[in-house]
Coordinates of C-alpha atoms and ligand atoms in Angstrom, one line a residue:
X1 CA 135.3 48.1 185.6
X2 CA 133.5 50.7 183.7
X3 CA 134.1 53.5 186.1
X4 CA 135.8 55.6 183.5
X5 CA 132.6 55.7 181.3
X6 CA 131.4 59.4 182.4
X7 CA 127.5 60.0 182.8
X8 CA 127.2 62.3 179.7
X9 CA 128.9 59.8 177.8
X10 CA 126.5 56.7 179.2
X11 CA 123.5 58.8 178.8
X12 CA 124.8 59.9 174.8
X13 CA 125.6 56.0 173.4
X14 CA 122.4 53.6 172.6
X15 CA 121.6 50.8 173.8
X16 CA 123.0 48.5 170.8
X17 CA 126.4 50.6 171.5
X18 CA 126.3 49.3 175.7
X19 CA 126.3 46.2 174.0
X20 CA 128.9 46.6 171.3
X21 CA 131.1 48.1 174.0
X22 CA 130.6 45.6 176.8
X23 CA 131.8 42.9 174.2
X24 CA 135.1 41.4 175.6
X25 CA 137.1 42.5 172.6
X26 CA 136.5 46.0 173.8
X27 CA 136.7 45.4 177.4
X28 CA 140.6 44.7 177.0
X29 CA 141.3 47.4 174.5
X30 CA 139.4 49.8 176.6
X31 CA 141.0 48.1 179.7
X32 CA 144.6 48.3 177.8
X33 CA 144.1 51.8 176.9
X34 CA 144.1 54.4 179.8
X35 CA 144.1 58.2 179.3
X36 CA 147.7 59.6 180.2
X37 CA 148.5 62.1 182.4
X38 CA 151.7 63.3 182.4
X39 CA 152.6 66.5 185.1
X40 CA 155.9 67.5 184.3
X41 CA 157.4 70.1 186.7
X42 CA 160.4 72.8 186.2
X43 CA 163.4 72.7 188.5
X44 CA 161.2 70.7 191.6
X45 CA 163.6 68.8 193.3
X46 CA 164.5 65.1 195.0
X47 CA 163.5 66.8 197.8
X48 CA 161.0 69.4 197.7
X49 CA 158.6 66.1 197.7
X50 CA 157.3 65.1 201.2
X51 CA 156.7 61.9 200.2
X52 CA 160.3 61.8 199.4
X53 CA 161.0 62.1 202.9
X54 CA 163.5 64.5 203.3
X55 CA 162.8 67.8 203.1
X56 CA 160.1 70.1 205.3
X57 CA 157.8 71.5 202.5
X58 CA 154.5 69.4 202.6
X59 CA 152.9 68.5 199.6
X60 CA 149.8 66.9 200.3
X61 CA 148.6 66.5 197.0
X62 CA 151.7 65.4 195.3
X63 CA 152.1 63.0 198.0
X64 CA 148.6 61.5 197.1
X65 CA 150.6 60.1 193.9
X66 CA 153.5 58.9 195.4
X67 CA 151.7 57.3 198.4
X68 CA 148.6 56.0 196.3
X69 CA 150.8 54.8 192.9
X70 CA 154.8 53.8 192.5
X71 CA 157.2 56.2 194.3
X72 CA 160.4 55.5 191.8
X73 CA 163.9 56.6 194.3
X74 CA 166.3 55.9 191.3
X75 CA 164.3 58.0 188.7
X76 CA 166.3 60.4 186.0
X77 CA 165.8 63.1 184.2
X78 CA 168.1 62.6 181.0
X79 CA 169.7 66.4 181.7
X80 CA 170.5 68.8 184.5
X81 CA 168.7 71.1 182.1
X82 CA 165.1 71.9 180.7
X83 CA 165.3 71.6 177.0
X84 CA 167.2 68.3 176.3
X85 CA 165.2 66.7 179.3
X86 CA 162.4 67.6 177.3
X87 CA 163.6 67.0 174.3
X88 CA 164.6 63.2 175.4
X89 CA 161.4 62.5 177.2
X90 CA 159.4 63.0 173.7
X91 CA 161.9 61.2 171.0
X92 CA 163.2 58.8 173.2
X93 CA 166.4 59.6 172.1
X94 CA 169.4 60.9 174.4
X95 CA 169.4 64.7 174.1
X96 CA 173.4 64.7 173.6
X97 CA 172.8 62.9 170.3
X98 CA 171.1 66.5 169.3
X99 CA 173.5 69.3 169.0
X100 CA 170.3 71.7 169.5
X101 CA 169.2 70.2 172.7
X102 CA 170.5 72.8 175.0
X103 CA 168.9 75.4 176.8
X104 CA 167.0 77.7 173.9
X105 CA 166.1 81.2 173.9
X106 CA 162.6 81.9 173.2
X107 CA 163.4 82.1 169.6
X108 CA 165.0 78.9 168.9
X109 CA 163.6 77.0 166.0
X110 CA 161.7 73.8 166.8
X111 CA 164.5 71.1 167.5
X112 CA 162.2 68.2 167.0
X113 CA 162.4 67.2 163.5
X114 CA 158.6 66.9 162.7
X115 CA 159.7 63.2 160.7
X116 CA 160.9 62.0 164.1
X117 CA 158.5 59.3 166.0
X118 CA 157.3 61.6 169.6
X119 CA 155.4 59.9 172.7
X120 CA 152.4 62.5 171.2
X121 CA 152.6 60.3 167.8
X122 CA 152.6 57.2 168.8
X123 CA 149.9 57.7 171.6
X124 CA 147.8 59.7 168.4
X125 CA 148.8 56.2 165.9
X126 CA 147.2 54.1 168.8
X127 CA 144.1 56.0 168.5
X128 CA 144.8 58.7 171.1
X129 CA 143.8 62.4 171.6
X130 CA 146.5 64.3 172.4
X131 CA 147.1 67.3 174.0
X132 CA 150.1 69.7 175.4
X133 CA 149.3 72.7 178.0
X134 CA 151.9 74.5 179.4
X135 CA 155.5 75.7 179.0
X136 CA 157.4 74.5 175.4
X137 CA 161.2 75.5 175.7
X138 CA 161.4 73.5 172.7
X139 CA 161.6 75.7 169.6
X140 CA 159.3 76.7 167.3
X141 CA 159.0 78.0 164.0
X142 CA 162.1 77.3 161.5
X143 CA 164.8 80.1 162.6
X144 CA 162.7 83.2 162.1
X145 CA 159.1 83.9 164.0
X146 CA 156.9 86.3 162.9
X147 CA 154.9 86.1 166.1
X148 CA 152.4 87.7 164.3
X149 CA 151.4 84.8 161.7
X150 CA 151.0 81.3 162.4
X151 CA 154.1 80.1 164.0
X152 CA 154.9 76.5 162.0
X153 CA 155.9 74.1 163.0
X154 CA 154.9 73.9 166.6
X155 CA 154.2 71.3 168.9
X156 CA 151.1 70.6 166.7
X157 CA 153.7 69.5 164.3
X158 CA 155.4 66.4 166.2
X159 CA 152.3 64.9 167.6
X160 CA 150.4 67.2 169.8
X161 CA 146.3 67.7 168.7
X162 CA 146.1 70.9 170.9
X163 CA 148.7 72.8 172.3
X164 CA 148.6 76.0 174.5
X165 CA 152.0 76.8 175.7
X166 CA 154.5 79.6 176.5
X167 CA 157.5 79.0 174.5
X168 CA 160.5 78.9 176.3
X169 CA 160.6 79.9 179.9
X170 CA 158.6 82.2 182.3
X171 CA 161.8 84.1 182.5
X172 CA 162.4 84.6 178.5
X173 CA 160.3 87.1 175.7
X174 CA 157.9 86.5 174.2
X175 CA 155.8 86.7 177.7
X176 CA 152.3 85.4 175.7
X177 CA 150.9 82.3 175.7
X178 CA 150.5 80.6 172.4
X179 CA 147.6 78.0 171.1
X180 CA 147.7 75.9 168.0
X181 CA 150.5 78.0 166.4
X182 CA 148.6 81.7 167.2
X183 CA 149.7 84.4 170.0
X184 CA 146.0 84.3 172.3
X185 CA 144.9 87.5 172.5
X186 CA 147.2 89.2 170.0
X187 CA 145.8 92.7 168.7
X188 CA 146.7 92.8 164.8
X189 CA 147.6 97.2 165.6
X190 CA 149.8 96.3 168.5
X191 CA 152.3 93.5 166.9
X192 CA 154.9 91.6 168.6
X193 CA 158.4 91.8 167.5
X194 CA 161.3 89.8 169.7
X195 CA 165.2 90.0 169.5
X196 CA 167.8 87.9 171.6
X197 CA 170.5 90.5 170.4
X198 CA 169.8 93.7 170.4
X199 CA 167.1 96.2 172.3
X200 CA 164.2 97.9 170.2
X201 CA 164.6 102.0 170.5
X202 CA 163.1 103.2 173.2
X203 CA 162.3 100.3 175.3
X204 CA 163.3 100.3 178.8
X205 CA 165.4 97.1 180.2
X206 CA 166.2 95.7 183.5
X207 CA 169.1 98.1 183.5
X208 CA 169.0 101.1 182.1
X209 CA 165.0 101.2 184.5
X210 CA 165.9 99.5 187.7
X211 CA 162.9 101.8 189.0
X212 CA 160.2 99.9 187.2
X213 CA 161.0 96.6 188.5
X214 CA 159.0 95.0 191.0
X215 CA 161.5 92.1 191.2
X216 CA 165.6 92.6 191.0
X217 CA 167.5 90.6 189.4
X218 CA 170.4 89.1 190.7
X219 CA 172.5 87.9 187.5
X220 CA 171.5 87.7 184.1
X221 CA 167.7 88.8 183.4
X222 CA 167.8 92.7 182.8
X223 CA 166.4 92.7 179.8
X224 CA 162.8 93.8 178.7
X225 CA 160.9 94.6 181.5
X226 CA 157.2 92.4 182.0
X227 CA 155.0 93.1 184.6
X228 CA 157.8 94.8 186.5
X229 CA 160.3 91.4 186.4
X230 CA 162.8 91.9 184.0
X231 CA 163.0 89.1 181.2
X232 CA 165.9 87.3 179.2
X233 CA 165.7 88.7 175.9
X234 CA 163.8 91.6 174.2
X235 CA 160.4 92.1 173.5
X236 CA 158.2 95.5 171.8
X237 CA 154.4 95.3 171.1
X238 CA 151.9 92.9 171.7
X239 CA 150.5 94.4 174.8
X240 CA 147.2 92.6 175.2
X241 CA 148.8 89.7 174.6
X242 CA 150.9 89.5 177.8
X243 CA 150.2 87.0 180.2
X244 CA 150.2 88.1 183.9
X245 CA 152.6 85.9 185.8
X246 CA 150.2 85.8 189.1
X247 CA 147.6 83.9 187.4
X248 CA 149.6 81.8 184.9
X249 CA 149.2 78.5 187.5
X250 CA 145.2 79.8 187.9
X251 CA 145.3 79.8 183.4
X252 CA 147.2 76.6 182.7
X253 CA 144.9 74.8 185.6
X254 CA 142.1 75.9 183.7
X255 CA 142.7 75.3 180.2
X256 CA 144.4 71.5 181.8
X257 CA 140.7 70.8 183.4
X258 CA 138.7 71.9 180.2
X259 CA 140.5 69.5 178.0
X260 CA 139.8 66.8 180.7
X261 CA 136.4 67.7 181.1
X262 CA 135.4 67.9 177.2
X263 CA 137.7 64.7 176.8
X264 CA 135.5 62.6 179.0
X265 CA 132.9 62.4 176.9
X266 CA 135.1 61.0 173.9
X267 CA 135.6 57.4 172.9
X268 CA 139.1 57.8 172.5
X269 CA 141.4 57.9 175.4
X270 CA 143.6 61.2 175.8
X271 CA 147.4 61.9 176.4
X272 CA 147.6 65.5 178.6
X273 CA 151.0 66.3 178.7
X274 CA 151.1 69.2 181.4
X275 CA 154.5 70.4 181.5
X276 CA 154.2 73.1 184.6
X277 CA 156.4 76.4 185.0
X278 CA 157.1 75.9 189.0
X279 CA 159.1 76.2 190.8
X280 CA 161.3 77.9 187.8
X281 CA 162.5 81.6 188.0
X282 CA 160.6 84.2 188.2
X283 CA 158.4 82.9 191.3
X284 CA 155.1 84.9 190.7
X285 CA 152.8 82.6 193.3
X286 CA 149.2 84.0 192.9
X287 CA 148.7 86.2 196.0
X288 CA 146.5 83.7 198.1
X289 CA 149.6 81.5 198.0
X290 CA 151.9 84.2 198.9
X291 CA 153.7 83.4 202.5
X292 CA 152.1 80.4 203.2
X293 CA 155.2 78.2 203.1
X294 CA 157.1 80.5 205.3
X295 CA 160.2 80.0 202.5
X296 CA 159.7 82.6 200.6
X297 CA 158.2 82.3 196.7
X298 CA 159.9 79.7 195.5
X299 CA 158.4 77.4 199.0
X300 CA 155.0 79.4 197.8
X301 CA 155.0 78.1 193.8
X302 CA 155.9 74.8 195.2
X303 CA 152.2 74.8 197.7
X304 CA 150.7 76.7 194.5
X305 CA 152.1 73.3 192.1
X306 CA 150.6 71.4 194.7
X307 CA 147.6 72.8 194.5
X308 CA 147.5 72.8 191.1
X309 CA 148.0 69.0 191.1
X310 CA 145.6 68.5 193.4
X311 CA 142.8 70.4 191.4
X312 CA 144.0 68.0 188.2
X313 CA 143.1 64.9 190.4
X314 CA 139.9 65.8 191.5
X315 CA 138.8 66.7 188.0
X316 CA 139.9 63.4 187.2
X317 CA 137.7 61.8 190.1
X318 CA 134.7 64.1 188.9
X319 CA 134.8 63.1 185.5
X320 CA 134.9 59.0 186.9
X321 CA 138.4 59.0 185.1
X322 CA 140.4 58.3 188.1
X323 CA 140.7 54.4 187.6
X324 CA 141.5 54.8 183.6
X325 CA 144.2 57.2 184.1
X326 CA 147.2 56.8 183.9
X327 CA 149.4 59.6 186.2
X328 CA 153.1 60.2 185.7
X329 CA 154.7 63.1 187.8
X330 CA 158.8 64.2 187.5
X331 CA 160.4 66.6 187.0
X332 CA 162.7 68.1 184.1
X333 CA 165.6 68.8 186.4
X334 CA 166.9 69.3 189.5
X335 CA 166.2 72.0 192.2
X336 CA 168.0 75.7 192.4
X337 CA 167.8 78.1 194.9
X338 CA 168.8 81.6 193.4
X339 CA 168.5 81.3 189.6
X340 CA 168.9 85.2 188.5
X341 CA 166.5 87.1 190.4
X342 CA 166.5 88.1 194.5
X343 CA 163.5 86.1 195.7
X344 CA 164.6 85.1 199.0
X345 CA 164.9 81.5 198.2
X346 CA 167.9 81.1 200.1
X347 CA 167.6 83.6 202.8
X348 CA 164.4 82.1 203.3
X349 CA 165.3 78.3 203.2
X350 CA 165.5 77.3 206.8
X351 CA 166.2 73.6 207.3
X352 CA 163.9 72.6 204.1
X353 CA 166.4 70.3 201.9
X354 CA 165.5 70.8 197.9
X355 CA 168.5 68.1 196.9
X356 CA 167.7 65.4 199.4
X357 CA 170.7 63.6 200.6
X358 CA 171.6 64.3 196.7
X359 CA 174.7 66.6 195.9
X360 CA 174.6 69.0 193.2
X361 CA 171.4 70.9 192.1
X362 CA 170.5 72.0 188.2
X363 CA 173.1 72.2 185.8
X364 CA 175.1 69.9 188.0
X365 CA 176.6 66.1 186.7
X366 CA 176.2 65.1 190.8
X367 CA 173.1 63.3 191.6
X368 CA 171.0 66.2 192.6
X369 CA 171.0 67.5 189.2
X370 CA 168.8 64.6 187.1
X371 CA 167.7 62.6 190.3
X372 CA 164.2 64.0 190.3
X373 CA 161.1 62.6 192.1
X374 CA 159.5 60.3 189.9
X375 CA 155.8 58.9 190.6
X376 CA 153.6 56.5 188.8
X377 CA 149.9 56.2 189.7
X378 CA 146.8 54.5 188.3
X379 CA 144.4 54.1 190.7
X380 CA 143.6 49.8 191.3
X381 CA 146.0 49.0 188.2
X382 CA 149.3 50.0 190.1
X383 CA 151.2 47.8 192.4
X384 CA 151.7 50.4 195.1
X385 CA 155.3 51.2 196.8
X386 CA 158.1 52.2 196.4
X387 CA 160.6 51.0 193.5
X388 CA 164.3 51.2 194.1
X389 CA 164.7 50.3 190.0
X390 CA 166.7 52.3 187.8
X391 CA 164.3 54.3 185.1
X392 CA 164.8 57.4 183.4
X393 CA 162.1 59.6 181.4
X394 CA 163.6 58.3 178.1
X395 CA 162.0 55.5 178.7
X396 CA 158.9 56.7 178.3
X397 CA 158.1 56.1 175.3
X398 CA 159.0 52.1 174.4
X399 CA 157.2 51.3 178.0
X400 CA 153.8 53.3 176.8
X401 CA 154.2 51.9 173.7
X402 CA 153.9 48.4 174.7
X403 CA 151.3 48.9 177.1
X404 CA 149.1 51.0 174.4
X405 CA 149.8 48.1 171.9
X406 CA 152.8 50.0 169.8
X407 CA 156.0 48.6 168.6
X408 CA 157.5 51.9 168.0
X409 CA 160.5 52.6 170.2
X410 CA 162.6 55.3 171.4
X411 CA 166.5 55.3 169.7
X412 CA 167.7 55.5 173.4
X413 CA 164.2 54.4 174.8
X414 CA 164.1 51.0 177.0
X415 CA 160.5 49.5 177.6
X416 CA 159.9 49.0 181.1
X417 CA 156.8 49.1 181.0
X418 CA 156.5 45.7 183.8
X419 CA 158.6 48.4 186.4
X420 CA 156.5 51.4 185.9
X421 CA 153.5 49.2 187.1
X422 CA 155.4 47.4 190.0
X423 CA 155.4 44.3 188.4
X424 CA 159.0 44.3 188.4
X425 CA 162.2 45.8 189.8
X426 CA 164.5 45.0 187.5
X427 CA 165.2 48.5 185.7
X428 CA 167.3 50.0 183.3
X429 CA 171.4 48.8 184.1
X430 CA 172.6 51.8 183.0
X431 CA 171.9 55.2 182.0
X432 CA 173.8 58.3 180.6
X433 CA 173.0 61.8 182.1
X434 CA 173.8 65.3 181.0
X435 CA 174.8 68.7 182.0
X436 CA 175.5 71.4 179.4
X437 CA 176.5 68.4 177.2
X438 CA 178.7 66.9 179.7
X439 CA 178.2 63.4 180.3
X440 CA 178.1 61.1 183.1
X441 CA 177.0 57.0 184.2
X442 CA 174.7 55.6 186.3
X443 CA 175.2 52.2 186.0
X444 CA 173.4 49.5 189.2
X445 CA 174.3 50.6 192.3
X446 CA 177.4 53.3 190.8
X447 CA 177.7 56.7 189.5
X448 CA 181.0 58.0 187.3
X449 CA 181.7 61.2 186.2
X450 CA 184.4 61.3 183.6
X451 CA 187.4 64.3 184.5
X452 CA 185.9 67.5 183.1
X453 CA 187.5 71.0 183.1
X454 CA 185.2 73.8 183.9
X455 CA 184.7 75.2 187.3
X456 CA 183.7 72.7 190.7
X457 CA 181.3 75.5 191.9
X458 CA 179.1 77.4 189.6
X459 CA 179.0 80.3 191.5
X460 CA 176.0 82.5 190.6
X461 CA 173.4 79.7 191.9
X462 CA 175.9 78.2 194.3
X463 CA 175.9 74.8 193.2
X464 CA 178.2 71.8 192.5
X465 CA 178.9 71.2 188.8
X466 CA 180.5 67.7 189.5
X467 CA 183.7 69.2 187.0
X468 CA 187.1 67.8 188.3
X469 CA 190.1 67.1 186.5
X470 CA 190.2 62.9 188.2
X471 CA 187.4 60.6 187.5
X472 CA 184.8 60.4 189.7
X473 CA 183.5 57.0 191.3
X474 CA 180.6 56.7 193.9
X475 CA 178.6 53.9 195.4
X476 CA 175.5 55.3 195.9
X477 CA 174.5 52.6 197.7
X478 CA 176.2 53.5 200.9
X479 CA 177.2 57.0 199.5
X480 CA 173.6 58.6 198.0
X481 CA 175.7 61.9 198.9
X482 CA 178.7 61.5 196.5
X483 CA 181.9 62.0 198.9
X484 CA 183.9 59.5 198.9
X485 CA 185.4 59.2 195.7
X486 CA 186.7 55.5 194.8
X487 CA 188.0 55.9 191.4
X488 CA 191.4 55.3 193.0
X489 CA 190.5 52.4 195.3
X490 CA 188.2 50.5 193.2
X491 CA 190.0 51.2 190.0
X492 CA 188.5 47.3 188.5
X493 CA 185.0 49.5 189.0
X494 CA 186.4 52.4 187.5
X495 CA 187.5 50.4 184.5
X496 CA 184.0 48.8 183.9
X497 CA 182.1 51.6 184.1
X498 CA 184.0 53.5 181.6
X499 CA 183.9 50.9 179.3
X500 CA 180.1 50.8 179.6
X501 CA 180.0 54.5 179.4
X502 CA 181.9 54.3 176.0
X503 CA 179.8 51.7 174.8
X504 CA 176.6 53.7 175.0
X505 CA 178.6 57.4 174.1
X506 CA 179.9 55.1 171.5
X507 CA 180.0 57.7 167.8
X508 CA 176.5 58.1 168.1
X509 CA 176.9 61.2 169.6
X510 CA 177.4 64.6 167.6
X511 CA 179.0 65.8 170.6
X512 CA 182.6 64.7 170.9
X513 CA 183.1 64.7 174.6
X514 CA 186.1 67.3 173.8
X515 CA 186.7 68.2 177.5
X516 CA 187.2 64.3 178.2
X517 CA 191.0 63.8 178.9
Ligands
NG6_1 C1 169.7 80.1 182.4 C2 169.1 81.2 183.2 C3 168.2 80.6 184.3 C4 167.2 79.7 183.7 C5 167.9 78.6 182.8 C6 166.9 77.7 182.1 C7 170.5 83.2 183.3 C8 171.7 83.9 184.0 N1 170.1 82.0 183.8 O1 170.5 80.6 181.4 O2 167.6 81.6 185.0 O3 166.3 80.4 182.9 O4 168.7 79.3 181.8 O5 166.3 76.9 183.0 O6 170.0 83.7 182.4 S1 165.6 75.6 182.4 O7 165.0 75.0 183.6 O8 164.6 76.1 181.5 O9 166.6 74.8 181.8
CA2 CA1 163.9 73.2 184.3

């Protein structure tokens, strides 16, 4: 029962204090209060998970999560896309509510108002330590960053006790990873200075020096030129400052196992979030990775994730934390092959299956594009299986709420706190999911996609939006794959679904769905 309690911290408290904590009222706080875990990665797909059974990457480690806790098969992201996944997995809230919540350039002001209740806030009100370490794509600052300064607000600002991020993406300036507010490693003669718009004199891009790049790029990303890869967005000074992309898994793992380590000793339980930048473009694996999938980088970041994952656990187990910790691992969206740069991803494929027997991929309203693997573990607390229940990362926050004592809840935010343990598999009935703030319904066994202009295919990454000008109905019951279209034949279906759809879209959204005929 008291597996949790590390050495140092049974050799550092008294006597009186064994007493004091082996006192029943403590037993069930400490009982009812686990440390969090939550591994969050960027563009992994249905499946790119072995445990999900359908694809030919193994990933042993990930697997030990899905096999060892809850393997969720109806689990959503609430967008297609990074930010307003993100953005809805820490408010709660349903990112099309947020005009903001779309996919921000490095510069983007923070789009969490610091007044709004986050998963880091309520876990921090319930006596938690809390902590974020890795990629942000959030915002920071207020509309102008002087990289230089202390950036405010930043994640420190909506909940998060320690943070050491990189802002936006691995593929967008500014390529430095910043703690607490402060570039790491800035030199005060060398300063940063960033632009979306326009170049800085002088500095060589993606296009006007294709001879300095170590990796092409394939659309978009020809801007300011880091480590040879050319970037979204442009970027002078701040030299020291620049992380190298071959060891950013090697530098996140090790600041992730630090705050683990010197959290052990503490009396309050911690809240990691761990939001990792595989298998996201650019696809830098650290060199002992490179090749071993056989698929190319992006098959190599996803052994290096795995890896990575892996390492987490076991520092878990060291530390005796393994039994009061609580692990949640998903993803922020679905998977893409080619996503701006030539890395082979799709040459180098073979018969591995990122989408599952999904359709679509990022950016898409199909399946593939929010149906993400979705794993819940806590060692001897977890009823183990699989759960065929409908949840989404929204809500995240009522169901840790309510099992960290909390009454705060998410706007959008359902607790289901009873399904993410296996005590029951009676999800969520519905759920709305997004695309470029495009909206579809996943409601019981049935998907519908409202008639959408915009192109079927997009064509740069090759993947199925889910736009068409006729509704779109699916059982995905017998039709996981999204073919047969039954908005004609089932119209009764068709009718209830949009009527739920409405109810939630309702006028809470600041979105008008203006394509909607
Ligand atoms: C797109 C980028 C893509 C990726 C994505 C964000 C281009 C052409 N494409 O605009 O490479 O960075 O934004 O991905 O620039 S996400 O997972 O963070 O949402
Ligand atoms: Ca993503």
């Amino acid at each position: 029962m008291f597996l949790w309690l590390s050495k140092s911290r049974l050799s550092a408290i008294g006597f009186l204090s064994l007493i004091s904590i082996l006192a029943p009222a403590q037993q069930k706080s400490d009982k009812k209060n686990p440390n969090i875990v939550l591994i969050y990665l960027d563009d992994l797909g249905y499946g790119d998970v072995s445990a999900y059974q359908s694809g030919t990457l193994r990933t042993p480690n990930m697997d030990v999560l899905a096999n060892g806790g809850l393997r969720f098969t109806n689990g959503y992201a609430s967008s297609a896309t990074c930010t307003p996944s993100r953005y809805a997995l820490l408010t709660g809230t349903y990112p099309w509510r947020n005009q903001q919540a779309k996919i921000l350039p490095g510069t983007a002001p923070l789009i969490i108002d610091t007044a709004q209740m986050t998963l880091p806030k309520m876990l921090k009100a319930q006596g938690y330590e809390t902590a974020v370490i890795g990629k942000w794509h959030l915002g920071l600052g207020t509309g102008f960053v002087d990289w230089n300064q202390e950036i405010i607000p930043n994640p420190n600002h909506v909940g998060f006790e320690f943070s050491h991020i990189l802002a936006a993406t691995q593929d967008r300036v500014p390529t430095v990873y910043i703690e607490n507010g402060w570039v790491v490693n800035l030199d005060p003669n060398d300063p940063i200075q960033v632009d979306y718009d326009k170049n800085f004199e002088g500095e060589p891009t993606g296009l006007s020096n294709p001879e300095m790049l170590t990796m092409k790029w394939h659309h978009g990303h020809n801007n300011s030129i880091v480590n040879g890869i050319p970037r979204i967005g442009f970027m002078k000074g701040g030299e020291r400052a620049k992380w190298s992309d071959v060891d950013m898994a090697d530098h996140f793992l090790q600041k992730g196992k630090a705050y683990i380590t010197e959290k052990a000793s503490s009396e309050k339980p911690f809240f990691l979030f761990f939001p990792m930048h595989q298998p996201h473009v650019p696809r830098t694996p650290h060199p002992r990775f490179e090749g071993k999938s056989g698929m190319g980088p992006r098959g190599d970041t996803l052994l290096e994730a795995d890896w990575v994952i892996g390492e987490l656990y076991t520092t878990l187990e060291i530390e005796g934390l393994l039994e009061n910790t609580l692990i949640i691992f998903t993803s922020d969206n679905g998977p893409v092959l080619n996503d701006g740069y030539y890395d082979d991803a799709v040459e180098k494929l073979g018969n591995h299956t990122p989408s599952g027997p999904l359709r679509g991929g990022k950016y898409a309203l199909f399946e593939a594009g929010t149906k993400v693997p979705f794993v819940v573990f806590w060692k001897g607390e977890i009823q183990l299986g699989v759960s065929n229940a409908l949840v989404s990362q929204i809500d995240l926050l009522s169901s840790l709420a309510s099992l960290v004592g909390s009454s705060e809840t998410g706007m959008d935010s359902e607790n289901l706190m009873d399904v993410f343990m296996g005590k029951s598999h009676e999800g969520r009935e519905a759920v709305i999911v997004e695309a470029s703030t495009k909206t579809a319904l996943r409601a019981g066994d049935w998907a519908m996609i409202p008639p959408y202009t915009g192109p079927a295919v997009q064509n740069q990454v090759n993947i199925e939006l889910g736009n068409s000008p006729e509704y779109q109905l699916y059982n995905l019951k017998i039709d996981p794959g999204q073919r047969n279209n039954l908005s004609k034949s089932n119209p009764e279906k068709l009718e209830e679904m949009k009527k739920i759809y409405h109810l939630i879209r309702g006028n809470g959204s600041t979105i008008e769905p203006l394509e909607l005929k």
